[in-house]
Amino acid sequence: LNGIINGMSVKVTDNTGNRTVTVSLTDSLGGVYPNFAAIAENATDVKTAPTDSDELTVVGDYTLTITPSGDPGASGLTVDVSIRGV
């Protein structure tokens, strides 16, 4: 990634396993921006930088991790992540 992140949104679909998800974007030093914890099924969570000074300047490698609360199996779990930048 190279640029400025000023927000992220995560959408979790309705699923038969009632799974929640945690989503994080981690830099090579282990810093996390932002952390979305326990997003319920059939929900959308949005995080935005309230001011320009809260925006994240990113350069280099980042890891996007999506962790379900349990085995998604055939539950129909889908997670959409949108990273917004300038």
Backbone as JSON Lines, residues from 0, in Angstrom:
{"i":0,"aa":"L","n":[0.84,-1.18,0.0],"ca":[0.0,0.0,0.0],"c":[0.88,1.24,0.0]}
{"i":1,"aa":"N","n":[0.47,2.23,-0.74],"ca":[1.13,3.53,-0.73],"c":[0.05,4.59,-0.83]}
{"i":2,"aa":"G","n":[-0.08,5.42,0.18],"ca":[-1.1,6.46,0.14],"c":[-1.59,6.81,1.53]}
{"i":3,"aa":"I","n":[-2.81,7.32,1.59],"ca":[-3.42,7.72,2.86],"c":[-4.76,7.01,3.0]}
{"i":4,"aa":"I","n":[-4.95,6.33,4.12],"ca":[-6.22,5.69,4.42],"c":[-7.0,6.63,5.33]}
{"i":5,"aa":"N","n":[-8.24,6.94,4.92],"ca":[-9.06,7.8,5.79],"c":[-10.34,7.1,6.22]}
{"i":6,"aa":"G","n":[-10.46,5.81,5.93],"ca":[-11.62,5.07,6.41],"c":[-11.67,3.65,5.89]}
{"i":7,"aa":"M","n":[-12.42,2.84,6.59],"ca":[-12.66,1.46,6.18],"c":[-14.08,1.1,6.55]}
{"i":8,"aa":"S","n":[-14.67,0.2,5.76],"ca":[-15.96,-0.34,6.14],"c":[-15.93,-1.85,5.94]}
{"i":9,"aa":"V","n":[-16.68,-2.53,6.78],"ca":[-16.74,-3.99,6.75],"c":[-18.21,-4.4,6.81]}
{"i":10,"aa":"K","n":[-18.6,-5.25,5.88],"ca":[-19.98,-5.76,5.85],"c":[-19.94,-7.28,6.0]}
{"i":11,"aa":"V","n":[-20.75,-7.79,6.92],"ca":[-20.85,-9.22,7.17],"c":[-22.26,-9.67,6.77]}
{"i":12,"aa":"T","n":[-22.34,-10.7,5.93],"ca":[-23.64,-11.18,5.47],"c":[-24.35,-12.0,6.54]}
{"i":13,"aa":"D","n":[-25.65,-12.12,6.36],"ca":[-26.46,-13.01,7.18],"c":[-25.92,-14.42,6.93]}
{"i":14,"aa":"N","n":[-25.77,-15.21,7.98],"ca":[-25.25,-16.57,7.81],"c":[-25.87,-17.51,8.83]}
{"i":15,"aa":"T","n":[-26.03,-18.75,8.45],"ca":[-26.72,-19.71,9.3],"c":[-25.94,-20.07,10.56]}
{"i":16,"aa":"G","n":[-24.63,-19.81,10.56],"ca":[-23.83,-20.13,11.74],"c":[-23.81,-19.01,12.76]}
{"i":17,"aa":"N","n":[-24.49,-17.87,12.47],"ca":[-24.49,-16.72,13.36],"c":[-23.08,-16.28,13.73]}
{"i":18,"aa":"R","n":[-22.17,-16.35,12.77],"ca":[-20.77,-16.01,13.02],"c":[-20.57,-14.5,13.0]}
{"i":19,"aa":"T","n":[-19.75,-14.01,13.91],"ca":[-19.27,-12.63,13.89],"c":[-17.86,-12.67,13.32]}
{"i":20,"aa":"V","n":[-17.32,-11.51,12.97],"ca":[-15.95,-11.47,12.46],"c":[-15.18,-10.32,13.09]}
{"i":21,"aa":"T","n":[-13.87,-10.5,13.19],"ca":[-12.95,-9.44,13.57],"c":[-12.05,-9.19,12.37]}
{"i":22,"aa":"V","n":[-11.87,-7.91,12.03],"ca":[-11.06,-7.53,10.87],"c":[-9.99,-6.56,11.32]}
{"i":23,"aa":"S","n":[-8.75,-6.79,10.86],"ca":[-7.68,-5.85,11.2],"c":[-6.75,-5.67,10.01]}
{"i":24,"aa":"L","n":[-6.13,-4.52,9.95],"ca":[-5.11,-4.18,8.96],"c":[-3.84,-3.93,9.76]}
{"i":25,"aa":"T","n":[-2.82,-4.75,9.56],"ca":[-1.61,-4.72,10.38],"c":[-0.4,-4.36,9.54]}
{"i":26,"aa":"D","n":[0.44,-3.45,10.05],"ca":[1.67,-3.11,9.34],"c":[2.78,-4.09,9.71]}
{"i":27,"aa":"S","n":[3.94,-3.92,9.11],"ca":[5.04,-4.87,9.31],"c":[5.6,-4.84,10.73]}
{"i":28,"aa":"L","n":[5.28,-3.81,11.51],"ca":[5.74,-3.72,12.9],"c":[4.69,-4.19,13.89]}
{"i":29,"aa":"G","n":[3.52,-4.6,13.39],"ca":[2.46,-5.08,14.26],"c":[1.43,-4.03,14.63]}
{"i":30,"aa":"G","n":[1.57,-2.81,14.11],"ca":[0.57,-1.77,14.36],"c":[-0.72,-2.09,13.65]}
{"i":31,"aa":"V","n":[-1.84,-1.82,14.29],"ca":[-3.14,-2.17,13.72],"c":[-3.95,-0.91,13.47]}
{"i":32,"aa":"Y","n":[-4.56,-0.82,12.26],"ca":[-5.45,0.3,11.93],"c":[-6.56,-0.21,11.05]}
{"i":33,"aa":"P","n":[-7.77,0.17,11.29],"ca":[-8.34,0.18,12.63],"c":[-8.69,-1.25,12.96]}
{"i":34,"aa":"N","n":[-9.13,-1.53,14.14],"ca":[-9.52,-2.89,14.49],"c":[-11.04,-2.94,14.59]}
{"i":35,"aa":"F","n":[-11.63,-3.84,13.84],"ca":[-13.07,-4.06,13.88],"c":[-13.29,-5.35,14.66]}
{"i":36,"aa":"A","n":[-13.91,-5.29,15.81],"ca":[-14.07,-6.48,16.63],"c":[-15.52,-6.92,16.7]}
{"i":37,"aa":"A","n":[-15.74,-8.21,16.56],"ca":[-17.05,-8.85,16.75],"c":[-18.18,-8.17,15.96]}
{"i":38,"aa":"I","n":[-17.99,-8.0,14.68],"ca":[-19.05,-7.45,13.84],"c":[-20.09,-8.55,13.65]}
{"i":39,"aa":"A","n":[-21.32,-8.23,14.0],"ca":[-22.4,-9.22,13.94],"c":[-22.78,-9.55,12.5]}
{"i":40,"aa":"E","n":[-23.43,-10.7,12.35],"ca":[-23.93,-11.06,11.03],"c":[-24.97,-10.04,10.57]}
{"i":41,"aa":"N","n":[-25.07,-9.89,9.26],"ca":[-26.04,-8.98,8.66],"c":[-25.86,-7.55,9.15]}
{"i":42,"aa":"A","n":[-24.58,-7.13,9.32],"ca":[-24.29,-5.79,9.82],"c":[-23.14,-5.18,9.02]}
{"i":43,"aa":"T","n":[-23.06,-3.85,9.07],"ca":[-21.96,-3.11,8.46],"c":[-21.38,-2.19,9.51]}
{"i":44,"aa":"D","n":[-20.04,-2.16,9.62],"ca":[-19.36,-1.28,10.55],"c":[-18.45,-0.37,9.73]}
{"i":45,"aa":"V","n":[-18.46,0.92,10.04],"ca":[-17.66,1.9,9.31],"c":[-16.8,2.67,10.29]}
{"i":46,"aa":"K","n":[-15.54,2.84,9.94],"ca":[-14.65,3.67,10.74],"c":[-14.05,4.7,9.79]}
{"i":47,"aa":"T","n":[-14.1,5.97,10.18],"ca":[-13.52,7.04,9.37],"c":[-12.63,7.89,10.25]}
{"i":48,"aa":"A","n":[-11.64,8.52,9.62],"ca":[-10.77,9.44,10.34],"c":[-11.53,10.73,10.59]}
{"i":49,"aa":"P","n":[-11.73,11.12,11.86],"ca":[-12.51,12.32,12.14],"c":[-11.83,13.6,11.67]}
{"i":50,"aa":"T","n":[-10.51,13.62,11.62],"ca":[-9.77,14.79,11.14],"c":[-8.62,14.32,10.26]}
{"i":51,"aa":"D","n":[-8.03,15.25,9.51],"ca":[-6.9,14.9,8.66],"c":[-5.75,14.31,9.46]}
{"i":52,"aa":"S","n":[-5.56,14.77,10.7],"ca":[-4.45,14.27,11.52],"c":[-4.67,12.82,11.96]}
{"i":53,"aa":"D","n":[-5.9,12.31,11.84],"ca":[-6.19,10.92,12.2],"c":[-6.04,9.97,11.02]}
{"i":54,"aa":"E","n":[-5.81,10.52,9.82],"ca":[-5.64,9.66,8.66],"c":[-4.33,8.89,8.79]}
{"i":55,"aa":"L","n":[-4.28,7.74,8.17],"ca":[-3.1,6.88,8.26],"c":[-2.33,6.93,6.95]}
{"i":56,"aa":"T","n":[-1.09,7.4,7.0],"ca":[-0.22,7.36,5.83],"c":[0.4,5.97,5.79]}
{"i":57,"aa":"V","n":[0.2,5.28,4.68],"ca":[0.69,3.9,4.57],"c":[1.71,3.79,3.45]}
{"i":58,"aa":"V","n":[2.79,3.11,3.76],"ca":[3.82,2.79,2.78],"c":[4.34,1.41,3.13]}
{"i":59,"aa":"G","n":[4.31,0.51,2.17],"ca":[4.87,-0.81,2.4],"c":[3.82,-1.89,2.51]}
{"i":60,"aa":"D","n":[4.21,-2.96,3.16],"ca":[3.37,-4.15,3.25],"c":[2.44,-4.09,4.45]}
{"i":61,"aa":"Y","n":[1.19,-4.45,4.2],"ca":[0.17,-4.54,5.24],"c":[-0.56,-5.86,5.07]}
{"i":62,"aa":"T","n":[-1.06,-6.4,6.16],"ca":[-1.81,-7.65,6.12],"c":[-3.24,-7.38,6.58]}
{"i":63,"aa":"L","n":[-4.2,-7.76,5.73],"ca":[-5.61,-7.66,6.08],"c":[-6.03,-9.03,6.6]}
{"i":64,"aa":"T","n":[-6.5,-9.08,7.84],"ca":[-6.87,-10.34,8.47],"c":[-8.36,-10.32,8.81]}
{"i":65,"aa":"I","n":[-9.06,-11.38,8.4],"ca":[-10.48,-11.55,8.72],"c":[-10.61,-12.85,9.52]}
{"i":66,"aa":"T","n":[-11.07,-12.72,10.77],"ca":[-11.16,-13.87,11.65],"c":[-12.61,-14.1,12.07]}
{"i":67,"aa":"P","n":[-13.23,-15.2,11.63],"ca":[-14.6,-15.5,12.07],"c":[-14.61,-16.02,13.5]}
{"i":68,"aa":"S","n":[-15.75,-15.88,14.17],"ca":[-15.87,-16.32,15.56],"c":[-15.89,-17.84,15.69]}
{"i":69,"aa":"G","n":[-16.05,-18.53,14.61],"ca":[-16.04,-19.99,14.61],"c":[-15.91,-20.47,13.18]}
{"i":70,"aa":"D","n":[-15.9,-21.76,13.01],"ca":[-15.77,-22.34,11.67],"c":[-16.96,-21.89,10.82]}
{"i":71,"aa":"P","n":[-16.68,-21.15,9.71],"ca":[-17.81,-20.69,8.89],"c":[-18.48,-21.82,8.14]}
{"i":72,"aa":"G","n":[-17.77,-22.92,7.92],"ca":[-18.36,-24.09,7.27],"c":[-19.21,-23.71,6.08]}
{"i":73,"aa":"A","n":[-20.41,-24.24,6.0],"ca":[-21.33,-23.95,4.91],"c":[-22.37,-22.93,5.34]}
{"i":74,"aa":"S","n":[-21.98,-22.01,6.22],"ca":[-22.94,-21.07,6.81],"c":[-23.35,-19.95,5.85]}
{"i":75,"aa":"G","n":[-22.61,-19.79,4.75],"ca":[-22.9,-18.7,3.83],"c":[-22.27,-17.39,4.24]}
{"i":76,"aa":"L","n":[-21.26,-17.44,5.12],"ca":[-20.59,-16.24,5.61],"c":[-19.78,-15.6,4.5]}
{"i":77,"aa":"T","n":[-20.05,-14.3,4.25],"ca":[-19.26,-13.5,3.32],"c":[-18.92,-12.2,4.0]}
{"i":78,"aa":"V","n":[-17.67,-11.75,3.83],"ca":[-17.22,-10.5,4.43],"c":[-16.67,-9.61,3.31]}
{"i":79,"aa":"D","n":[-17.21,-8.4,3.2],"ca":[-16.73,-7.43,2.23],"c":[-16.02,-6.32,2.99]}
{"i":80,"aa":"V","n":[-14.8,-5.97,2.52],"ca":[-14.02,-4.91,3.15],"c":[-13.72,-3.84,2.1]}
{"i":81,"aa":"S","n":[-13.95,-2.6,2.46],"ca":[-13.64,-1.47,1.6],"c":[-12.69,-0.54,2.32]}
{"i":82,"aa":"I","n":[-11.54,-0.26,1.71],"ca":[-10.56,0.66,2.28],"c":[-10.61,1.94,1.44]}
{"i":83,"aa":"R","n":[-10.87,3.06,2.11],"ca":[-10.96,4.33,1.4],"c":[-9.71,5.15,1.64]}
{"i":84,"aa":"G","n":[-9.23,5.75,0.59],"ca":[-8.04,6.57,0.72],"c":[-8.16,7.85,-0.1]}
{"i":85,"aa":"V","n":[-7.13,8.67,0.05],"ca":[-7.08,9.91,-0.7],"c":[-5.78,9.98,-1.46]}
